[in-house]
XYZ file of C-alpha atoms in Angstrom:
612
model
C 171.598 97.325 257.566
C 171.159 100.114 255.020
C 172.663 103.333 255.611
C 171.317 106.672 254.390
C 174.138 108.941 253.298
C 173.352 112.529 252.882
C 176.615 113.294 250.792
C 178.696 111.145 248.480
C 182.161 112.308 247.782
C 185.138 110.947 245.652
C 188.575 111.865 246.651
C 191.040 111.765 243.878
C 194.288 110.921 245.683
C 197.060 109.961 243.551
C 200.139 111.060 245.278
C 199.952 109.150 248.360
C 204.278 109.607 248.576
C 203.359 113.111 249.521
C 202.491 112.385 253.101
C 202.164 116.127 253.818
C 199.403 116.298 251.525
C 197.937 112.909 251.397
C 197.870 112.439 255.429
C 195.807 115.742 255.763
C 193.797 114.961 252.734
C 192.775 111.478 254.317
C 191.733 113.457 257.552
C 189.047 115.552 255.614
C 187.679 112.460 254.148
C 187.564 110.415 257.368
C 185.841 113.420 258.894
C 183.248 113.364 256.189
C 182.841 109.607 256.632
C 182.371 110.215 260.312
C 179.657 112.843 259.796
C 177.755 110.483 257.497
C 179.130 110.870 254.058
C 179.693 108.194 251.889
C 183.425 108.513 250.869
C 185.378 106.322 248.214
C 189.089 107.367 247.322
C 190.789 107.086 243.621
C 194.410 105.891 243.926
C 197.124 105.524 241.472
C 198.794 101.988 240.900
C 202.014 103.202 239.025
C 200.302 104.570 235.855
C 201.920 108.074 236.105
C 205.376 106.257 236.096
C 206.522 108.912 233.027
C 206.369 111.707 235.812
C 204.252 113.084 238.448
C 203.920 115.486 241.435
C 205.311 112.797 243.852
C 208.604 112.444 241.626
C 208.824 116.357 241.538
C 208.233 116.370 245.608
C 210.967 113.689 245.670
C 213.694 115.389 243.552
C 212.797 113.116 240.721
C 212.692 114.679 237.277
C 211.097 113.581 233.967
C 214.726 112.814 232.751
C 215.585 110.669 235.493
C 216.056 107.168 234.569
C 213.022 104.862 234.424
C 214.147 102.751 237.656
C 214.612 105.778 239.624
C 210.988 107.048 238.717
C 209.801 103.447 239.390
C 211.044 103.577 243.128
C 209.020 106.479 243.587
C 206.034 104.595 242.549
C 206.950 101.813 244.660
C 207.308 103.907 247.725
C 203.645 105.712 246.863
C 202.210 102.350 246.651
C 203.385 101.443 250.119
C 202.048 104.690 251.552
C 199.087 104.071 249.511
C 198.289 100.431 250.726
C 198.785 101.635 254.319
C 196.255 104.429 254.165
C 194.115 102.013 252.398
C 194.105 99.442 255.030
C 193.795 102.133 257.852
C 191.231 104.308 256.871
C 187.283 103.218 256.850
C 186.234 103.600 253.240
C 187.044 101.561 249.958
C 189.645 102.756 247.218
C 189.741 102.619 243.781
C 192.989 102.106 241.690
C 193.003 104.305 238.689
C 195.091 101.994 236.671
C 192.547 99.311 236.660
C 189.909 101.442 235.252
C 191.773 102.189 231.961
C 190.726 100.159 228.769
C 192.696 99.436 226.060
C 190.613 101.873 224.093
C 191.833 104.610 226.196
C 195.226 103.765 225.394
C 194.608 103.934 222.127
C 192.823 107.355 222.153
C 195.718 108.633 224.359
C 198.420 107.668 221.645
C 195.927 108.762 219.019
C 195.785 112.327 220.615
C 199.978 112.612 221.369
C 200.480 111.428 217.871
C 198.373 114.275 216.829
C 199.950 116.985 218.990
C 202.708 119.144 217.531
C 204.328 122.347 218.978
C 202.258 124.609 217.393
C 199.046 123.177 218.105
C 199.124 121.759 221.605
C 197.162 124.658 223.038
C 194.267 123.518 220.911
C 193.916 120.083 221.577
C 190.735 119.037 223.095
C 189.328 115.598 224.040
C 185.471 115.684 223.917
C 185.222 119.412 224.027
C 187.667 119.497 226.975
C 191.061 121.334 226.340
C 193.119 118.961 227.907
C 196.265 120.182 225.719
C 196.616 123.179 228.104
C 195.779 121.210 231.405
C 198.306 118.896 230.785
C 201.071 121.588 230.583
C 200.637 123.084 234.283
C 203.391 121.549 236.379
C 205.494 120.752 233.116
C 205.986 124.567 232.520
C 206.557 125.349 236.068
C 209.130 122.642 236.451
C 210.965 123.916 233.264
C 210.407 127.968 233.999
C 208.599 128.190 230.572
C 206.701 131.485 229.537
C 204.238 131.658 226.594
C 203.313 128.580 224.605
C 206.644 127.928 223.106
C 207.744 124.500 224.093
C 211.592 123.573 223.272
C 212.170 120.741 221.123
C 214.473 119.199 224.012
C 211.169 119.366 226.223
C 208.469 118.088 223.885
C 208.800 114.377 225.157
C 207.856 115.471 228.579
C 205.189 117.234 227.694
C 203.655 114.169 225.735
C 204.226 111.993 228.928
C 201.894 114.425 230.777
C 199.281 114.917 227.855
C 199.107 110.837 227.854
C 198.481 110.935 231.208
C 196.422 113.570 231.645
C 194.186 111.979 228.636
C 194.165 108.615 230.645
C 193.257 109.768 233.342
C 190.433 112.033 232.189
C 188.679 109.176 230.155
C 189.352 106.776 233.156
C 187.995 108.949 235.420
C 184.593 109.547 233.706
C 184.504 106.281 233.906
C 184.873 105.821 237.430
C 182.484 109.054 238.471
C 179.749 107.738 235.911
C 179.856 104.549 237.968
C 180.076 105.617 241.468
C 177.899 108.969 240.794
C 179.009 111.025 243.950
C 177.712 114.406 244.732
C 181.154 115.932 244.714
C 184.948 115.102 243.779
C 187.729 116.308 246.212
C 191.266 116.793 245.117
C 194.386 118.118 246.506
C 195.474 121.288 244.212
C 193.330 120.832 241.169
C 196.129 122.724 239.247
C 197.983 119.664 238.892
C 197.468 118.080 235.273
C 195.845 114.746 236.107
C 193.694 116.399 239.164
C 192.541 118.722 236.680
C 191.548 115.968 234.468
C 189.596 114.202 236.723
C 187.907 117.448 237.951
C 187.068 117.968 234.208
C 185.869 114.627 234.076
C 183.493 115.406 236.906
C 182.550 118.790 235.097
C 181.370 117.047 231.982
C 179.017 115.008 234.254
C 177.587 117.908 236.137
C 179.384 116.903 239.439
C 181.158 120.250 241.373
C 184.666 119.593 242.305
C 186.428 120.867 245.479
C 190.164 121.577 245.728
C 191.982 121.157 249.200
C 195.391 122.508 249.716
C 197.653 123.371 252.576
C 196.617 127.008 254.410
C 198.900 130.240 253.611
C 200.200 130.303 256.972
C 204.025 129.805 256.398
C 204.590 127.850 259.696
C 201.432 125.703 260.150
C 201.129 125.307 256.034
C 201.024 121.798 256.420
C 198.881 121.650 259.685
C 195.913 123.609 258.070
C 193.891 122.838 254.968
C 191.854 125.305 252.519
C 189.164 124.127 250.265
C 187.465 125.988 247.395
C 184.783 124.726 245.149
C 185.388 124.533 241.001
C 187.598 127.520 240.214
C 186.884 129.718 242.829
C 189.979 131.195 244.605
C 190.995 134.387 247.036
C 189.599 136.640 244.515
C 186.127 135.202 244.878
C 186.511 135.472 248.658
C 187.528 138.965 248.676
C 183.709 139.855 247.678
C 182.384 137.300 250.026
C 180.082 138.853 253.134
C 182.309 136.912 255.247
C 185.051 138.949 254.413
C 183.281 142.124 254.467
C 181.963 141.339 257.704
C 185.393 140.057 259.145
C 187.413 142.901 257.781
C 185.486 145.700 259.923
C 186.126 143.799 263.061
C 188.769 144.089 265.444
C 190.951 140.821 266.051
C 191.906 139.422 269.347
C 195.185 138.080 271.089
C 194.829 134.336 269.570
C 194.219 136.023 266.058
C 197.400 138.533 266.612
C 199.605 135.515 267.636
C 198.586 133.649 265.011
C 199.528 136.333 262.473
C 202.628 136.871 264.308
C 203.920 133.361 264.383
C 203.456 133.797 260.448
C 205.931 136.640 260.412
C 208.220 134.941 262.399
C 208.501 132.046 259.956
C 208.903 134.303 257.093
C 211.888 135.948 259.037
C 213.454 132.768 259.696
C 213.345 131.823 256.212
C 213.371 127.719 256.868
C 210.245 127.217 254.561
C 210.613 125.660 251.257
C 207.610 128.194 250.473
C 209.449 131.214 251.560
C 211.367 132.591 248.863
C 213.675 135.017 251.005
C 215.967 133.962 252.725
C 216.016 134.673 256.675
C 216.331 138.040 258.191
C 220.084 138.841 259.225
C 219.524 142.007 261.012
C 222.056 143.691 258.420
C 223.136 147.390 259.268
C 220.389 150.083 257.250
C 223.320 152.401 256.523
C 225.303 149.653 254.969
C 222.109 148.553 252.724
C 221.887 151.889 251.974
C 225.542 152.280 250.756
C 225.452 148.899 249.241
C 222.288 149.719 247.004
C 223.953 153.404 246.359
C 221.119 155.480 248.099
C 222.144 159.076 248.965
C 221.531 160.380 252.059
C 217.869 161.678 252.553
C 216.412 159.667 249.469
C 213.513 157.913 249.882
C 213.253 154.497 249.032
C 210.707 152.601 246.858
C 210.751 148.906 246.871
C 209.525 147.317 243.569
C 209.110 143.335 243.903
C 208.505 141.555 240.601
C 206.496 138.623 240.341
C 207.112 135.237 239.001
C 205.618 135.390 235.223
C 206.076 131.455 234.954
C 203.250 130.610 237.710
C 200.914 133.400 236.066
C 201.171 131.637 232.410
C 200.762 127.987 233.333
C 197.466 129.150 235.511
C 196.321 130.906 232.313
C 196.710 128.230 230.315
C 195.149 125.798 232.465
C 191.996 128.170 232.712
C 192.159 128.637 236.363
C 192.878 132.333 236.950
C 190.205 134.512 238.594
C 187.960 136.154 235.791
C 188.782 139.758 236.200
C 187.397 140.833 232.791
C 185.798 143.833 234.261
C 188.787 145.400 235.666
C 190.901 147.629 233.564
C 194.444 147.220 233.735
C 196.547 150.569 233.837
C 199.525 148.567 232.275
C 199.794 145.735 229.806
C 202.094 143.609 231.831
C 204.936 143.822 234.453
C 207.457 144.917 231.740
C 205.191 148.029 230.822
C 204.783 148.735 234.701
C 208.763 148.451 235.261
C 209.352 150.564 232.300
C 206.886 153.417 233.725
C 208.561 153.150 236.881
C 212.161 153.620 235.558
C 210.803 156.593 233.497
C 209.232 157.823 236.783
C 212.629 157.306 238.471
C 214.328 159.116 235.494
C 212.080 162.414 236.583
C 212.327 162.413 240.182
C 216.083 161.898 240.933
C 215.334 162.582 244.754
C 213.787 158.968 245.192
C 215.436 155.628 244.656
C 213.988 152.775 243.050
C 215.371 148.964 244.410
C 213.730 146.835 242.011
C 213.750 143.036 243.695
C 214.109 140.137 241.102
C 211.781 137.089 242.126
C 214.070 134.190 243.450
C 212.263 132.030 241.535
C 213.904 133.422 238.362
C 217.035 132.089 239.613
C 217.908 128.558 241.342
C 216.750 128.497 244.055
C 215.798 126.102 247.378
C 212.652 124.776 245.444
C 213.963 124.536 241.659
C 217.199 124.421 239.909
C 216.463 126.289 236.751
C 217.005 129.973 235.773
C 213.745 131.504 233.945
C 214.193 132.619 230.350
C 212.520 135.885 231.290
C 215.873 137.197 233.112
C 217.356 138.387 229.961
C 214.495 140.311 228.850
C 214.264 141.890 232.636
C 218.030 142.683 232.754
C 217.660 144.418 228.987
C 215.566 146.913 230.628
C 217.992 148.400 233.309
C 220.999 149.138 230.515
C 219.751 152.580 230.178
C 217.965 152.934 233.740
C 219.301 155.929 235.543
C 221.589 156.020 238.715
C 218.568 156.157 241.158
C 217.292 152.768 239.949
C 219.150 149.792 241.876
C 218.795 145.693 241.052
C 218.255 143.726 243.985
C 219.427 140.383 242.638
C 218.953 136.747 244.445
C 222.777 136.434 244.473
C 223.018 139.516 246.408
C 222.038 137.247 249.381
C 219.781 140.121 250.729
C 216.560 139.226 252.759
C 213.821 141.275 251.857
C 212.953 141.464 255.504
C 216.263 143.110 256.084
C 215.716 145.525 252.799
C 212.329 146.350 254.385
C 214.193 148.198 256.889
C 215.058 150.987 254.420
C 211.814 150.819 252.396
C 209.518 153.886 252.730
C 206.760 152.538 250.023
C 206.365 149.228 248.305
C 205.162 149.667 244.494
C 203.377 146.357 243.938
C 201.983 144.741 241.149
C 200.767 141.307 242.141
C 203.450 140.014 244.631
C 202.356 138.584 248.024
C 205.221 141.038 249.348
C 202.527 143.799 249.359
C 200.417 142.752 252.388
C 204.016 141.394 254.078
C 205.172 144.868 254.053
C 201.536 146.117 254.743
C 201.595 144.228 258.104
C 204.403 146.107 259.390
C 203.070 149.608 258.510
C 204.552 150.327 255.151
C 202.367 151.917 252.535
C 201.870 149.842 249.483
C 200.573 151.144 245.890
C 199.660 149.197 242.952
C 198.314 149.970 239.691
C 194.498 148.932 238.436
C 195.545 145.448 237.352
C 193.111 142.398 236.339
C 195.762 140.133 237.523
C 196.183 141.511 240.888
C 194.367 138.698 242.976
C 197.071 138.283 245.732
C 195.217 139.620 248.463
C 192.423 142.242 249.075
C 193.044 145.570 247.287
C 191.880 147.576 249.940
C 194.949 146.612 251.825
C 196.688 149.120 249.144
C 196.339 152.498 247.660
C 195.274 151.630 243.828
C 195.766 154.097 240.842
C 193.126 153.718 238.236
C 194.809 156.586 236.126
C 198.438 157.056 235.019
C 197.972 160.069 236.998
C 196.456 159.171 240.041
C 198.657 156.473 240.177
C 201.548 158.374 240.409
C 199.771 160.804 242.823
C 198.940 157.660 244.846
C 202.839 157.142 245.256
C 203.441 160.851 246.392
C 200.587 160.473 249.047
C 202.394 157.177 250.119
C 205.462 159.116 250.389
C 203.636 161.852 252.211
C 202.136 159.361 254.758
C 204.895 157.239 255.547
C 204.708 154.725 258.236
C 201.069 153.914 259.800
C 199.467 151.230 262.042
C 196.416 151.641 260.185
C 198.309 149.953 257.179
C 199.094 147.436 259.620
C 195.695 146.801 261.325
C 194.040 146.148 258.205
C 196.740 143.632 256.908
C 196.605 141.961 260.013
C 192.846 141.535 259.502
C 193.271 139.834 256.222
C 196.048 137.688 257.681
C 193.622 136.533 260.387
C 191.020 135.732 258.025
C 193.259 133.908 255.884
C 194.657 131.451 258.663
C 191.574 131.267 260.822
C 188.971 131.282 258.278
C 189.923 130.388 254.982
C 191.886 127.188 256.631
C 190.699 124.862 259.128
C 193.554 123.635 261.659
C 194.847 120.144 262.101
C 197.616 120.673 264.410
C 196.516 118.340 266.939
C 197.136 115.410 264.274
C 199.169 116.828 261.729
C 202.876 118.000 262.713
C 204.412 119.059 259.623
C 206.532 122.524 260.841
C 209.259 123.749 258.593
C 212.702 121.719 259.370
C 215.415 124.329 260.898
C 218.110 121.902 259.773
C 217.045 121.895 256.292
C 219.627 123.675 253.954
C 218.052 127.351 252.594
C 220.428 127.551 249.609
C 221.116 126.088 246.659
C 224.570 123.853 246.642
C 226.328 120.580 247.996
C 224.347 120.543 251.405
C 220.877 121.157 249.858
C 221.812 118.459 247.582
C 222.833 115.977 250.445
C 219.792 117.039 252.367
C 217.616 116.189 249.397
C 219.387 112.813 249.111
C 218.939 111.981 252.586
C 215.252 112.608 252.243
C 215.083 110.431 249.167
C 216.685 107.510 250.987
C 213.946 107.578 253.861
C 210.865 108.167 251.672
C 212.038 105.202 249.260
C 213.541 102.706 252.087
C 211.947 103.647 255.436
C 209.851 101.489 257.611
C 207.152 104.240 257.481
C 207.259 104.936 261.150
C 206.208 108.487 261.128
C 203.407 107.574 258.948
C 201.967 104.803 261.042
C 202.174 107.033 264.183
C 200.569 109.814 262.513
C 197.764 107.308 261.830
C 197.521 105.471 265.076
C 197.051 108.878 266.810
C 194.909 110.822 263.841
C 191.852 112.686 265.113
C 190.004 115.669 263.362
C 188.112 118.365 265.818
C 184.407 118.161 265.661
C 183.995 121.820 264.561
C 186.458 121.299 261.818
C 184.872 118.052 260.617
C 181.469 119.703 260.994
C 182.570 122.919 258.885
C 183.956 120.604 255.886
C 180.796 118.582 256.048
C 178.310 121.972 255.965
C 180.627 123.562 252.790
C 179.861 120.279 250.703
C 176.160 119.913 252.113
C 175.438 123.363 250.843
C 177.646 123.611 248.074
C 179.338 126.981 249.417
C 182.355 128.433 247.552
C 184.800 127.984 250.366
C 185.390 127.043 254.296
C 185.231 130.834 255.526
C 181.225 131.050 254.189
C 180.419 128.269 256.453
C 178.280 129.875 259.302
C 179.564 127.492 262.088
C 182.790 129.471 262.897
C 182.862 131.413 265.796
C 182.487 135.326 265.656
C 185.601 137.601 267.159
C 184.019 140.186 269.636
C 186.969 142.381 270.562
C 187.147 145.902 271.431
C 189.110 148.420 268.911
C 191.093 149.746 271.818
C 192.175 145.752 272.564
C 193.210 145.169 269.019
C 195.440 148.469 269.012
C 197.172 147.321 272.534
C 197.975 143.933 270.869
C 199.343 145.284 267.970
C 201.491 147.577 270.001
C 202.911 144.906 271.691
C 203.665 142.788 268.865
C 205.587 145.568 267.557
C 207.312 145.913 271.288
C 208.273 142.467 270.982
C 209.714 142.953 267.331
C 211.580 146.168 268.480
C 213.007 144.411 271.650
C 213.841 140.819 270.237
C 214.023 140.341 266.323
C 215.304 143.904 265.676
C 217.010 144.436 268.653
C 220.284 144.924 266.931
C 218.808 147.456 264.381
C 219.265 150.994 265.831
C 219.412 153.346 262.953
C 216.729 155.599 263.548
C 215.817 156.386 260.032
C 215.038 152.160 259.636
C 211.656 150.697 259.640
C 212.506 149.734 263.116
C 213.159 153.129 264.210
C 209.773 154.682 262.708
C 208.167 151.825 265.016
C 210.226 153.121 267.993
C 208.975 156.529 267.512
C 205.215 155.264 267.133
C 205.723 153.271 270.443
C 207.733 156.274 272.302
C 210.503 153.859 273.208
C 214.295 154.336 273.048
C 216.401 152.969 270.276
C 219.118 150.554 271.736
C 222.417 151.446 273.147
C 225.309 151.447 270.954
C 226.925 148.828 273.110
C 223.967 146.710 272.413
C 224.794 146.335 268.688
C 225.957 143.283 266.909
C 229.192 144.794 266.201
C 229.909 145.749 269.286
C 228.964 142.393 271.184
C 231.503 140.656 268.370
């Protein structure tokens, strides 16, 4: 019997050892296959042994012994073969498509590369020199384009793999002639090379990735076309329509679960430590905040991530947006000068945990020295919050009146709890919709917006706008796979760098490399994808939509505004009576929320110190 397919998709999937990516990715592929699409996967047979993302996920670096890296390849091939023998579509092994001429050309490209010209290296007009650097720059927290000599060999390994993937990928795609290419995170260098090979042949690509929900990240999946991103979603009719409609109990619970996960600090994707219930008065004393002073929190962003994304040509096109400040350092300098003129205010500048060793990376960013120099002449009303202070942002927010943001996701998080947020006009702001903030487009307007935010104070309307955004992010931009994928953050995973985290990673390494694949076999045996989820993925591919959010197959929420308000108040009540039950300070965030709700603060006898 001859089958007539309406959509053909090639799924580039070289990292089978990262099961948290490979399994949900396979569910998407199988759902497309069930819906009538022709699916072919492209997998790795060990050609990326110099170093790859699967090795990073297993805690193996580019400087690890070859034998150690080969063990990851062996484990990856085991999971690859399990997927290949279980799923109902064929696979192509990337290694087998590499020709001797490809290796010769890759060697020639690497031989021509220098620390001065690597950003200009192209192969048949494609800027693979820059694409090859993405995870390499992140792993080493490098800024700009200068690669130290001691890291040069690592970069060349990435460059060679990127060139080989591009050349072999172009050959595979020319033979397969798919309508689309799917990858898990197009930012990874070889994934980007495969997408670039597709682009040269006029084939659009889609990038899959776990959703933004901190608890359900591994149980959800997003999908964007080519280089589209959240920034493009902000301007879609889907978001414009959704943001003006109240959300219901299911959506409020979903957003609330996300914030519970953030406060627990159990996910590797949550950089801040867990909420401790610290005494707000002690925090004010610790950061030298005088009585009655308004507190403005200034969370800094990680520059190396933006630098790597810019070099990979994947930052959103914001050329029409004027930036009020040239960069984060100019912005911070202006805020320090502002603080010097306003001694009645108190700024707390929080350095991003990624700049220091943390539960994901063990490298200090070179940017730290430059940042610390800015504070040498700072006035007394500017305090510095370092990751080594071991203060959770979710404790710190109890004493914050206004958040001054540049591009940090903390802006949306604090807005979701009613705290006003102010940003300067910024072409690099694409973290969440700007309408969740007050925006200053001129210097005078920016500082006026800060004063207006201080006068406004806490507001449930800030919370309403942000909750609608997070609801859209979790229930429209991402599809839920939780009936088949169980990947919640593990509470017993150590949260801080040190011996316990090292031991945990060693145990995980042993299970990944030598385990009998019990969880993988169980997951495959019990796998399924809901018909609606399957149909949404297929609809996006069939109609070349920009993202999952643009599919018309999503149900529309119909909830009265009064019901949304009641649900928000119920969520705040649960925070006040449970998570924040030990925070009795009337000048805290918990105190402002209780004033809004009209409920009393807990009695002194109920505080943590008395209970002890």
